[in-house]
PDB file of C-alpha atoms in Angstrom:
ATOM      1  CA  MET A 165      75.710 -13.177  14.051  1.00 33.00           C
ATOM      2  CA  SER A 166      74.001 -16.465  11.850  1.00 36.00           C
ATOM      3  CA  GLN A 167      71.481 -15.677  10.030  1.00 42.00           C
ATOM      4  CA  ALA A 168      68.043 -17.056  10.677  1.00 43.00           C
ATOM      5  CA  ALA A 169      65.986 -19.821   9.276  1.00 45.00           C
ATOM      6  CA  ALA A 170      63.604 -18.811   6.861  1.00 49.00           C
ATOM      7  CA  ALA A 171      59.899 -19.303   8.238  1.00 56.00           C
ATOM      8  CA  PRO A 172      58.223 -23.001   7.141  1.00 71.00           C
ATOM      9  CA  SER A 173      56.230 -21.945   4.155  1.00 84.00           C
ATOM     10  CA  PRO A 174      52.276 -22.041   4.870  1.00 93.00           C
ATOM     11  CA  THR A 175      51.238 -25.177   4.434  1.00 96.00           C
ATOM     12  CA  ILE A 176      47.021 -26.787   4.493  1.00 97.00           C
ATOM     13  CA  ARG A 177      46.586 -30.228   6.453  1.00 98.00           C
ATOM     14  CA  VAL A 178      43.221 -31.994   6.547  1.00 98.00           C
ATOM     15  CA  GLY A 179      42.225 -35.348   8.921  1.00 98.00           C
ATOM     16  CA  VAL A 180      39.769 -36.402  10.969  1.00 98.00           C
ATOM     17  CA  GLY A 181      39.326 -36.882  14.693  1.00 97.00           C
ATOM     18  CA  GLY A 182      41.386 -39.734  16.358  1.00 97.00           C
ATOM     19  CA  TRP A 183      42.077 -42.850  14.607  1.00 97.00           C
ATOM     20  CA  THR A 184      40.244 -45.532  16.551  1.00 95.00           C
ATOM     21  CA  PHE A 185      36.892 -46.019  15.760  1.00 96.00           C
ATOM     22  CA  GLU A 186      35.701 -49.375  15.374  1.00 94.00           C
ATOM     23  CA  PRO A 187      33.469 -48.902  11.326  1.00 95.00           C
ATOM     24  CA  TRP A 188      37.261 -47.995  10.291  1.00 97.00           C
ATOM     25  CA  ARG A 189      37.991 -51.663  10.416  1.00 93.00           C
ATOM     26  CA  ASP A 190      38.158 -53.083   6.905  1.00 82.00           C
ATOM     27  CA  ASN A 191      36.438 -49.830   5.599  1.00 91.00           C
ATOM     28  CA  PHE A 192      39.679 -47.162   5.888  1.00 96.00           C
ATOM     29  CA  TYR A 193      42.147 -49.587   7.480  1.00 97.00           C
ATOM     30  CA  PRO A 194      43.222 -52.587   5.571  1.00 94.00           C
ATOM     31  CA  ARG A 195      41.482 -56.184   6.669  1.00 92.00           C
ATOM     32  CA  GLY A 196      43.185 -57.639   9.442  1.00 92.00           C
ATOM     33  CA  LEU A 197      45.734 -54.743  10.673  1.00 95.00           C
ATOM     34  CA  PRO A 198      46.491 -54.812  13.905  1.00 95.00           C
ATOM     35  CA  HIS A 199      44.977 -52.005  16.381  1.00 94.00           C
ATOM     36  CA  ALA A 200      48.702 -51.045  17.085  1.00 96.00           C
ATOM     37  CA  GLN A 201      49.518 -49.706  13.512  1.00 97.00           C
ATOM     38  CA  GLU A 202      46.240 -47.765  13.006  1.00 97.00           C
ATOM     39  CA  LEU A 203      47.790 -44.945  13.944  1.00 98.00           C
ATOM     40  CA  HIS A 204      50.889 -45.302  11.940  1.00 98.00           C
ATOM     41  CA  HIS A 205      48.636 -46.110   9.000  1.00 98.00           C
ATOM     42  CA  ALA A 206      46.391 -43.220   9.401  1.00 98.00           C
ATOM     43  CA  SER A 207      49.260 -41.036   9.460  1.00 98.00           C
ATOM     44  CA  ARG A 208      50.144 -42.362   5.831  1.00 98.00           C
ATOM     45  CA  GLN A 209      47.037 -41.645   4.544  1.00 97.00           C
ATOM     46  CA  LEU A 210      46.192 -37.913   6.338  1.00 98.00           C
ATOM     47  CA  THR A 211      48.027 -35.340   7.060  1.00 98.00           C
ATOM     48  CA  ALA A 212      46.770 -34.125  10.621  1.00 98.00           C
ATOM     49  CA  ILE A 213      44.742 -36.243  13.264  1.00 98.00           C
ATOM     50  CA  GLU A 214      42.802 -34.308  15.850  1.00 98.00           C
ATOM     51  CA  ILE A 215      43.046 -35.830  19.268  1.00 98.00           C
ATOM     52  CA  ASN A 216      40.055 -35.803  21.381  1.00 95.00           C
ATOM     53  CA  GLY A 217      40.993 -38.159  24.273  1.00 95.00           C
ATOM     54  CA  THR A 218      43.350 -35.357  25.821  1.00 97.00           C
ATOM     55  CA  TYR A 219      40.209 -33.567  26.698  1.00 97.00           C
ATOM     56  CA  TYR A 220      38.756 -36.426  28.638  1.00 96.00           C
ATOM     57  CA  SER A 221      41.924 -37.445  30.217  1.00 95.00           C
ATOM     58  CA  THR A 222      45.321 -36.125  31.205  1.00 95.00           C
ATOM     59  CA  GLN A 223      48.057 -38.366  28.962  1.00 96.00           C
ATOM     60  CA  LYS A 224      51.366 -39.081  30.111  1.00 97.00           C
ATOM     61  CA  PRO A 225      54.717 -37.981  28.420  1.00 98.00           C
ATOM     62  CA  ALA A 226      55.811 -41.063  26.752  1.00 98.00           C
ATOM     63  CA  THR A 227      52.094 -41.373  25.125  1.00 98.00           C
ATOM     64  CA  PHE A 228      52.850 -37.815  23.264  1.00 98.00           C
ATOM     65  CA  ALA A 229      56.392 -39.311  22.821  1.00 98.00           C
ATOM     66  CA  LYS A 230      55.189 -42.372  20.983  1.00 98.00           C
ATOM     67  CA  TRP A 231      52.600 -40.618  18.914  1.00 98.00           C
ATOM     68  CA  ARG A 232      55.365 -38.158  17.701  1.00 98.00           C
ATOM     69  CA  ASP A 233      57.299 -41.317  16.496  1.00 98.00           C
ATOM     70  CA  GLU A 234      55.378 -43.213  15.056  1.00 98.00           C
ATOM     71  CA  THR A 235      54.025 -40.437  12.033  1.00 98.00           C
ATOM     72  CA  PRO A 236      55.806 -39.423   8.796  1.00 98.00           C
ATOM     73  CA  GLU A 237      57.432 -36.126   8.706  1.00 96.00           C
ATOM     74  CA  GLY A 238      55.058 -33.358   7.847  1.00 95.00           C
ATOM     75  CA  PHE A 239      52.067 -34.785  10.130  1.00 98.00           C
ATOM     76  CA  VAL A 240      50.457 -32.885  12.808  1.00 98.00           C
ATOM     77  CA  PHE A 241      48.854 -33.499  16.043  1.00 98.00           C
ATOM     78  CA  SER A 242      45.898 -30.830  16.823  1.00 98.00           C
ATOM     79  CA  LEU A 243      45.426 -31.230  20.246  1.00 98.00           C
ATOM     80  CA  LYS A 244      41.536 -30.548  22.467  1.00 98.00           C
ATOM     81  CA  ALA A 245      42.459 -29.330  25.583  1.00 98.00           C
ATOM     82  CA  ASN A 246      41.358 -31.048  28.925  1.00 97.00           C
ATOM     83  CA  ARG A 247      37.431 -30.323  29.761  1.00 97.00           C
ATOM     84  CA  PHE A 248      38.372 -28.789  33.549  1.00 96.00           C
ATOM     85  CA  THR A 249      40.256 -25.887  31.491  1.00 97.00           C
ATOM     86  CA  THR A 250      36.866 -24.371  29.639  1.00 98.00           C
ATOM     87  CA  ASN A 251      33.936 -26.242  31.687  1.00 97.00           C
ATOM     88  CA  ARG A 252      33.528 -23.938  34.037  1.00 96.00           C
ATOM     89  CA  ARG A 253      31.860 -20.849  35.093  1.00 96.00           C
ATOM     90  CA  VAL A 254      34.197 -18.626  35.379  1.00 98.00           C
ATOM     91  CA  LEU A 255      36.979 -18.738  33.030  1.00 98.00           C
ATOM     92  CA  ALA A 256      39.131 -16.700  34.474  1.00 98.00           C
ATOM     93  CA  GLU A 257      39.854 -19.064  37.911  1.00 98.00           C
ATOM     94  CA  ALA A 258      41.590 -22.061  35.202  1.00 98.00           C
ATOM     95  CA  GLY A 259      44.759 -21.004  35.157  1.00 98.00           C
ATOM     96  CA  ASP A 260      45.889 -23.931  37.476  1.00 98.00           C
ATOM     97  CA  SER A 261      44.230 -26.420  34.958  1.00 98.00           C
ATOM     98  CA  VAL A 262      45.719 -24.239  31.915  1.00 98.00           C
ATOM     99  CA  GLU A 263      49.046 -24.671  33.485  1.00 98.00           C
ATOM    100  CA  HIS A 264      48.403 -28.642  34.034  1.00 97.00           C
ATOM    101  CA  PHE A 265      47.320 -29.546  30.244  1.00 98.00           C
ATOM    102  CA  VAL A 266      49.845 -27.487  29.049  1.00 98.00           C
ATOM    103  CA  ASN A 267      52.702 -29.270  31.219  1.00 97.00           C
ATOM    104  CA  SER A 268      51.366 -32.564  30.965  1.00 97.00           C
ATOM    105  CA  GLY A 269      54.337 -33.810  28.243  1.00 98.00           C
ATOM    106  CA  ILE A 270      52.208 -32.183  25.425  1.00 98.00           C
ATOM    107  CA  ALA A 271      56.187 -30.408  23.768  1.00 98.00           C
ATOM    108  CA  GLU A 272      57.318 -34.168  22.862  1.00 98.00           C
ATOM    109  CA  LEU A 273      55.344 -34.306  20.065  1.00 98.00           C
ATOM    110  CA  GLY A 274      57.578 -31.525  19.453  1.00 98.00           C
ATOM    111  CA  HIS A 275      57.546 -29.603  15.896  1.00 97.00           C
ATOM    112  CA  LYS A 276      54.501 -31.961  15.291  1.00 98.00           C
ATOM    113  CA  LEU A 277      51.964 -30.332  18.289  1.00 98.00           C
ATOM    114  CA  GLY A 278      50.071 -27.975  16.178  1.00 98.00           C
ATOM    115  CA  PRO A 279      47.411 -26.191  17.361  1.00 98.00           C
ATOM    116  CA  ILE A 280      45.627 -26.238  20.681  1.00 98.00           C
ATOM    117  CA  VAL A 281      41.653 -26.525  20.264  1.00 98.00           C
ATOM    118  CA  TRP A 282      40.460 -24.590  23.635  1.00 98.00           C
ATOM    119  CA  GLN A 283      36.499 -25.871  23.145  1.00 98.00           C
ATOM    120  CA  PHE A 284      33.783 -24.882  25.249  1.00 98.00           C
ATOM    121  CA  ALA A 285      30.137 -26.015  25.882  1.00 96.00           C
ATOM    122  CA  PRO A 286      27.249 -24.620  23.848  1.00 96.00           C
ATOM    123  CA  ASN A 287      25.888 -22.810  26.463  1.00 97.00           C
ATOM    124  CA  LYS A 288      28.805 -21.160  27.639  1.00 97.00           C
ATOM    125  CA  ARG A 289      27.843 -16.952  26.923  1.00 98.00           C
ATOM    126  CA  PHE A 290      30.615 -14.522  25.609  1.00 98.00           C
ATOM    127  CA  ASP A 291      31.371 -12.564  29.095  1.00 98.00           C
ATOM    128  CA  PRO A 292      33.565  -9.917  27.601  1.00 98.00           C
ATOM    129  CA  ASP A 293      35.837  -9.352  31.070  1.00 98.00           C
ATOM    130  CA  ASP A 294      35.802 -12.907  31.652  1.00 98.00           C
ATOM    131  CA  PHE A 295      37.081 -14.245  28.493  1.00 98.00           C
ATOM    132  CA  GLU A 296      39.569 -11.800  28.077  1.00 98.00           C
ATOM    133  CA  ALA A 297      41.061 -12.906  31.438  1.00 98.00           C
ATOM    134  CA  PHE A 298      40.922 -16.678  30.219  1.00 98.00           C
ATOM    135  CA  LEU A 299      43.060 -15.574  27.013  1.00 98.00           C
ATOM    136  CA  ARG A 300      45.475 -14.062  29.174  1.00 98.00           C
ATOM    137  CA  LEU A 301      46.113 -18.086  31.001  1.00 98.00           C
ATOM    138  CA  LEU A 302      47.859 -19.398  27.446  1.00 98.00           C
ATOM    139  CA  PRO A 303      51.128 -19.559  27.028  1.00 98.00           C
ATOM    140  CA  THR A 304      53.136 -19.021  23.925  1.00 97.00           C
ATOM    141  CA  HIS A 305      55.259 -21.738  24.609  1.00 97.00           C
ATOM    142  CA  ALA A 306      55.624 -25.460  26.354  1.00 97.00           C
ATOM    143  CA  SER A 307      59.204 -26.387  26.881  1.00 95.00           C
ATOM    144  CA  GLY A 308      60.247 -23.830  23.932  1.00 95.00           C
ATOM    145  CA  ILE A 309      58.098 -24.971  21.659  1.00 96.00           C
ATOM    146  CA  PRO A 310      55.711 -22.683  20.350  1.00 97.00           C
ATOM    147  CA  LEU A 311      52.144 -22.642  21.127  1.00 98.00           C
ATOM    148  CA  ARG A 312      49.255 -21.763  18.448  1.00 98.00           C
ATOM    149  CA  HIS A 313      45.793 -21.530  20.017  1.00 98.00           C
ATOM    150  CA  ALA A 314      42.454 -22.106  18.693  1.00 98.00           C
ATOM    151  CA  MET A 315      38.528 -21.004  20.135  1.00 98.00           C
ATOM    152  CA  ASP A 316      36.416 -23.597  19.720  1.00 98.00           C
ATOM    153  CA  VAL A 317      33.229 -20.944  20.824  1.00 98.00           C
ATOM    154  CA  ARG A 318      29.771 -22.718  20.326  1.00 97.00           C
ATOM    155  CA  HIS A 319      27.063 -19.901  21.264  1.00 97.00           C
ATOM    156  CA  ASP A 320      25.470 -17.784  19.111  1.00 96.00           C
ATOM    157  CA  SER A 321      26.398 -15.046  21.894  1.00 98.00           C
ATOM    158  CA  PHE A 322      30.375 -14.881  19.949  1.00 98.00           C
ATOM    159  CA  ARG A 323      29.246 -14.018  17.117  1.00 97.00           C
ATOM    160  CA  THR A 324      29.675 -10.363  17.414  1.00 97.00           C
ATOM    161  CA  GLY A 325      32.480  -7.769  16.666  1.00 97.00           C
ATOM    162  CA  GLN A 326      33.416  -7.300  20.245  1.00 98.00           C
ATOM    163  CA  TYR A 327      34.466 -11.215  20.218  1.00 98.00           C
ATOM    164  CA  LEU A 328      36.417 -10.742  17.004  1.00 98.00           C
ATOM    165  CA  ALA A 329      38.381  -7.958  18.455  1.00 98.00           C
ATOM    166  CA  LEU A 330      39.099  -9.751  20.997  1.00 98.00           C
ATOM    167  CA  ALA A 331      40.243 -12.941  19.752  1.00 98.00           C
ATOM    168  CA  ARG A 332      42.640 -11.061  17.166  1.00 97.00           C
ATOM    169  CA  ARG A 333      43.825  -9.122  20.292  1.00 97.00           C
ATOM    170  CA  HIS A 334      45.415 -12.349  21.551  1.00 98.00           C
ATOM    171  CA  ARG A 335      45.968 -13.375  18.493  1.00 97.00           C
ATOM    172  CA  VAL A 336      44.148 -17.015  18.889  1.00 98.00           C
ATOM    173  CA  ALA A 337      42.449 -18.812  15.812  1.00 98.00           C
ATOM    174  CA  THR A 338      38.282 -19.199  15.704  1.00 98.00           C
ATOM    175  CA  VAL A 339      37.368 -22.712  14.830  1.00 98.00           C
ATOM    176  CA  PHE A 340      34.962 -22.672  12.068  1.00 98.00           C
ATOM    177  CA  THR A 341      32.312 -24.981  12.437  1.00 96.00           C
ATOM    178  CA  ASP A 342      30.584 -26.467   9.989  1.00 94.00           C
ATOM    179  CA  SER A 343      27.292 -28.428  11.357  1.00 93.00           C
ATOM    180  CA  ASP A 344      23.760 -27.701  12.161  1.00 88.00           C
ATOM    181  CA  ASP A 345      24.225 -27.368  15.488  1.00 90.00           C
ATOM    182  CA  TYR A 346      26.439 -24.750  16.582  1.00 93.00           C
ATOM    183  CA  PRO A 347      26.978 -20.839  15.092  1.00 93.00           C
ATOM    184  CA  PRO A 348      29.393 -20.591  12.004  1.00 95.00           C
ATOM    185  CA  ILE A 349      31.832 -18.119  12.592  1.00 97.00           C
ATOM    186  CA  ALA A 350      34.491 -17.912   9.544  1.00 97.00           C
ATOM    187  CA  ASP A 351      35.783 -14.669  10.171  1.00 97.00           C
ATOM    188  CA  VAL A 352      39.995 -14.933  10.328  1.00 96.00           C
ATOM    189  CA  THR A 353      40.912 -14.160  13.957  1.00 97.00           C
ATOM    190  CA  GLY A 354      44.415 -15.277  13.928  1.00 96.00           C
ATOM    191  CA  ASP A 355      47.715 -16.371  12.078  1.00 95.00           C
ATOM    192  CA  PHE A 356      45.931 -20.090  10.651  1.00 97.00           C
ATOM    193  CA  VAL A 357      42.750 -21.343   9.880  1.00 98.00           C
ATOM    194  CA  TYR A 358      40.792 -23.739  11.872  1.00 98.00           C
ATOM    195  CA  LEU A 359      37.735 -25.853   9.943  1.00 98.00           C
ATOM    196  CA  ARG A 360      35.631 -28.853  11.626  1.00 98.00           C
ATOM    197  CA  MET A 361      32.984 -30.349   9.038  1.00 97.00           C
ATOM    198  CA  MET A 362      30.552 -32.175  10.041  1.00 96.00           C
ATOM    199  CA  ARG A 363      28.199 -32.859   7.438  1.00 94.00           C
ATOM    200  CA  THR A 364      29.571 -35.683   6.076  1.00 96.00           C
ATOM    201  CA  GLN A 365      26.785 -38.615   4.579  1.00 96.00           C
ATOM    202  CA  SER A 366      27.041 -41.992   4.964  1.00 95.00           C
ATOM    203  CA  SER A 367      24.612 -42.790   1.308  1.00 96.00           C
ATOM    204  CA  LEU A 368      27.945 -41.091  -0.464  1.00 97.00           C
ATOM    205  CA  PRO A 369      31.075 -43.518  -1.041  1.00 95.00           C
ATOM    206  CA  GLU A 370      33.409 -39.906   0.201  1.00 97.00           C
ATOM    207  CA  GLY A 371      31.063 -38.436   2.411  1.00 97.00           C
ATOM    208  CA  CYS A 372      30.100 -35.812   0.626  1.00 97.00           C
ATOM    209  CA  PRO A 373      29.307 -34.272  -3.214  1.00 97.00           C
ATOM    210  CA  PRO A 374      32.001 -33.791  -5.644  1.00 96.00           C
ATOM    211  CA  ALA A 375      31.258 -30.205  -5.860  1.00 96.00           C
ATOM    212  CA  THR A 376      31.676 -29.924  -1.749  1.00 96.00           C
ATOM    213  CA  PHE A 377      35.411 -31.205  -2.005  1.00 97.00           C
ATOM    214  CA  ASP A 378      36.157 -28.397  -5.013  1.00 96.00           C
ATOM    215  CA  ALA A 379      34.580 -25.885  -3.106  1.00 96.00           C
ATOM    216  CA  LEU A 380      36.955 -26.698   0.471  1.00 97.00           C
ATOM    217  CA  ALA A 381      39.568 -27.244  -1.511  1.00 97.00           C
ATOM    218  CA  GLY A 382      39.262 -23.420  -2.915  1.00 96.00           C
ATOM    219  CA  CYS A 383      38.788 -22.027   0.162  1.00 97.00           C
ATOM    220  CA  ALA A 384      41.931 -23.751   1.700  1.00 97.00           C
ATOM    221  CA  ARG A 385      44.353 -21.693  -1.323  1.00 96.00           C
ATOM    222  CA  ALA A 386      42.106 -18.615  -0.742  1.00 95.00           C
ATOM    223  CA  TRP A 387      43.353 -19.027   2.428  1.00 96.00           C
ATOM    224  CA  GLN A 388      46.269 -20.264   2.433  1.00 96.00           C
ATOM    225  CA  ALA A 389      47.390 -16.869   0.537  1.00 94.00           C
ATOM    226  CA  GLY A 390      46.281 -15.229   2.998  1.00 94.00           C
ATOM    227  CA  HIS A 391      43.094 -14.485   1.075  1.00 93.00           C
ATOM    228  CA  GLU A 392      39.496 -14.819   2.629  1.00 92.00           C
ATOM    229  CA  PRO A 393      37.103 -17.115   0.459  1.00 94.00           C
ATOM    230  CA  ALA A 394      33.510 -15.142  -0.131  1.00 92.00           C
ATOM    231  CA  GLY A 395      30.310 -16.116   0.571  1.00 94.00           C
ATOM    232  CA  LEU A 396      31.364 -17.676   3.924  1.00 96.00           C
ATOM    233  CA  PRO A 397      29.359 -16.679   7.227  1.00 96.00           C
ATOM    234  CA  ARG A 398      30.994 -14.414   8.277  1.00 96.00           C
ATOM    235  CA  VAL A 399      30.153 -11.844  11.408  1.00 97.00           C
ATOM    236  CA  GLN A 400      31.685  -8.767   9.865  1.00 96.00           C
ATOM    237  CA  PRO A 401      32.700  -8.147   6.209  1.00 93.00           C
ATOM    238  CA  PRO A 402      36.504  -9.918   5.108  1.00 90.00           C
ATOM    239  CA  LEU A 403      39.530  -8.474   6.043  1.00 82.00           C
ATOM    240  CA  ALA A 404      42.283  -7.186   3.444  1.00 80.00           C
ATOM    241  CA  GLN A 405      44.517  -9.510   2.404  1.00 70.00           C
ATOM    242  CA  THR A 406      47.001 -10.115   5.205  1.00 77.00           C
ATOM    243  CA  HIS A 407      49.414 -13.008   5.033  1.00 87.00           C
ATOM    244  CA  ALA A 408      49.525 -16.505   4.080  1.00 93.00           C
ATOM    245  CA  ARG A 409      48.393 -18.865   6.523  1.00 96.00           C
ATOM    246  CA  ASP A 410      48.359 -21.952   7.428  1.00 97.00           C
ATOM    247  CA  VAL A 411      44.726 -24.641   7.294  1.00 98.00           C
ATOM    248  CA  PHE A 412      43.972 -27.016   9.504  1.00 98.00           C
ATOM    249  CA  MET A 413      40.521 -28.928   7.947  1.00 98.00           C
ATOM    250  CA  PHE A 414      39.307 -31.852  10.197  1.00 98.00           C
ATOM    251  CA  PHE A 415      36.193 -33.733   9.015  1.00 98.00           C
ATOM    252  CA  ILE A 416      34.494 -34.457  12.703  1.00 94.00           C
ATOM    253  CA  SER A 417      31.151 -35.985  13.376  1.00 88.00           C
ATOM    254  CA  GLY A 418      28.659 -36.392  11.068  1.00 90.00           C
ATOM    255  CA  ALA A 419      28.653 -39.520   9.163  1.00 94.00           C
ATOM    256  CA  LYS A 420      32.077 -40.328  11.187  1.00 95.00           C
ATOM    257  CA  GLU A 421      32.592 -43.809   9.008  1.00 96.00           C
ATOM    258  CA  LYS A 422      32.817 -41.938   6.214  1.00 97.00           C
ATOM    259  CA  ALA A 423      35.622 -38.722   7.552  1.00 98.00           C
ATOM    260  CA  PRO A 424      38.529 -40.807   6.496  1.00 98.00           C
ATOM    261  CA  ALA A 425      37.250 -41.287   2.874  1.00 97.00           C
ATOM    262  CA  ALA A 426      36.321 -37.543   2.551  1.00 98.00           C
ATOM    263  CA  ALA A 427      39.620 -36.287   4.581  1.00 98.00           C
ATOM    264  CA  MET A 428      41.033 -38.439   1.393  1.00 98.00           C
ATOM    265  CA  ALA A 429      39.172 -36.965  -1.116  1.00 97.00           C
ATOM    266  CA  LEU A 430      39.887 -32.926  -0.101  1.00 98.00           C
ATOM    267  CA  ILE A 431      43.862 -34.314  -0.336  1.00 97.00           C
ATOM    268  CA  ALA A 432      43.195 -35.499  -3.439  1.00 97.00           C
ATOM    269  CA  ARG A 433      41.498 -32.355  -4.781  1.00 96.00           C
ATOM    270  CA  LEU A 434      44.484 -30.025  -3.290  1.00 96.00           C
ATOM    271  CA  GLY A 435      47.228 -32.271  -4.103  1.00 90.00           C
ATOM    272  CA  THR A 436      48.818 -32.412  -1.655  1.00 47.00           C
ATOM    273  CA  PRO A 437      51.759 -35.054  -1.524  1.00 42.00           C
ATOM    274  CA  GLN A 438      51.920 -37.588   1.178  1.00 43.00           C
ATOM    275  CA  GLU A 439      54.429 -39.411   3.010  1.00 44.00           C
ATOM    276  CA  ASP A 440      55.641 -42.479   2.228  1.00 39.00           C
TER     277      ASP A 440
END
């Protein structure tokens, strides 16, 4: 029997939401860059992109394959699952929608497929039985590609130990949203950490004060090493040190025109190497 390949070292990846945004032209993108080359450029400045379009419409397998081929080795896409999977009164009835999304061609991304983000409406309250029924619907693989799931829960009722225990039992991550609009849950519940930062400011050249990037880099390195950073808004006390983890950090919303600059500033703090 051949020896199994060693698991890849945990990685910190930093990016933005999408790559098509008019204010990024002549800002993030070089002047005159054709629209068709935006993903090529963005994927060589960042290490991950969260795709929002999959939340609103079904993409074709050929589209996922095209995104895969336009990006360098080591780059990763996270995908927001289609809204029909989560925007419903009874989550336990989402089986067909979950299956449709997972089998829509996302496996074409191959090893560039990052976490799937299941985003819930701000008024969706935590119902333990229904939410567990939903988690049981989430597959572990798509066409042989391992899947990782992150729950983007946006109602304060999820800030409870019962939810945390449920998420940990099913080994799903909980999105830590740094925002004025949604309750923050910094508790680690999965095998990776997923952070969405929504406080960039248009008045700052890089979108955030320098101290913010220093703090974020420190948090990222702690999570990666299996620790839990101090001073974060948790529901429960930090877990004891466990194992090293992948970390995904995205600058979303806020002053969106500053998101790429903020992501690149954090990458610089982390010393993350970029592909040529």
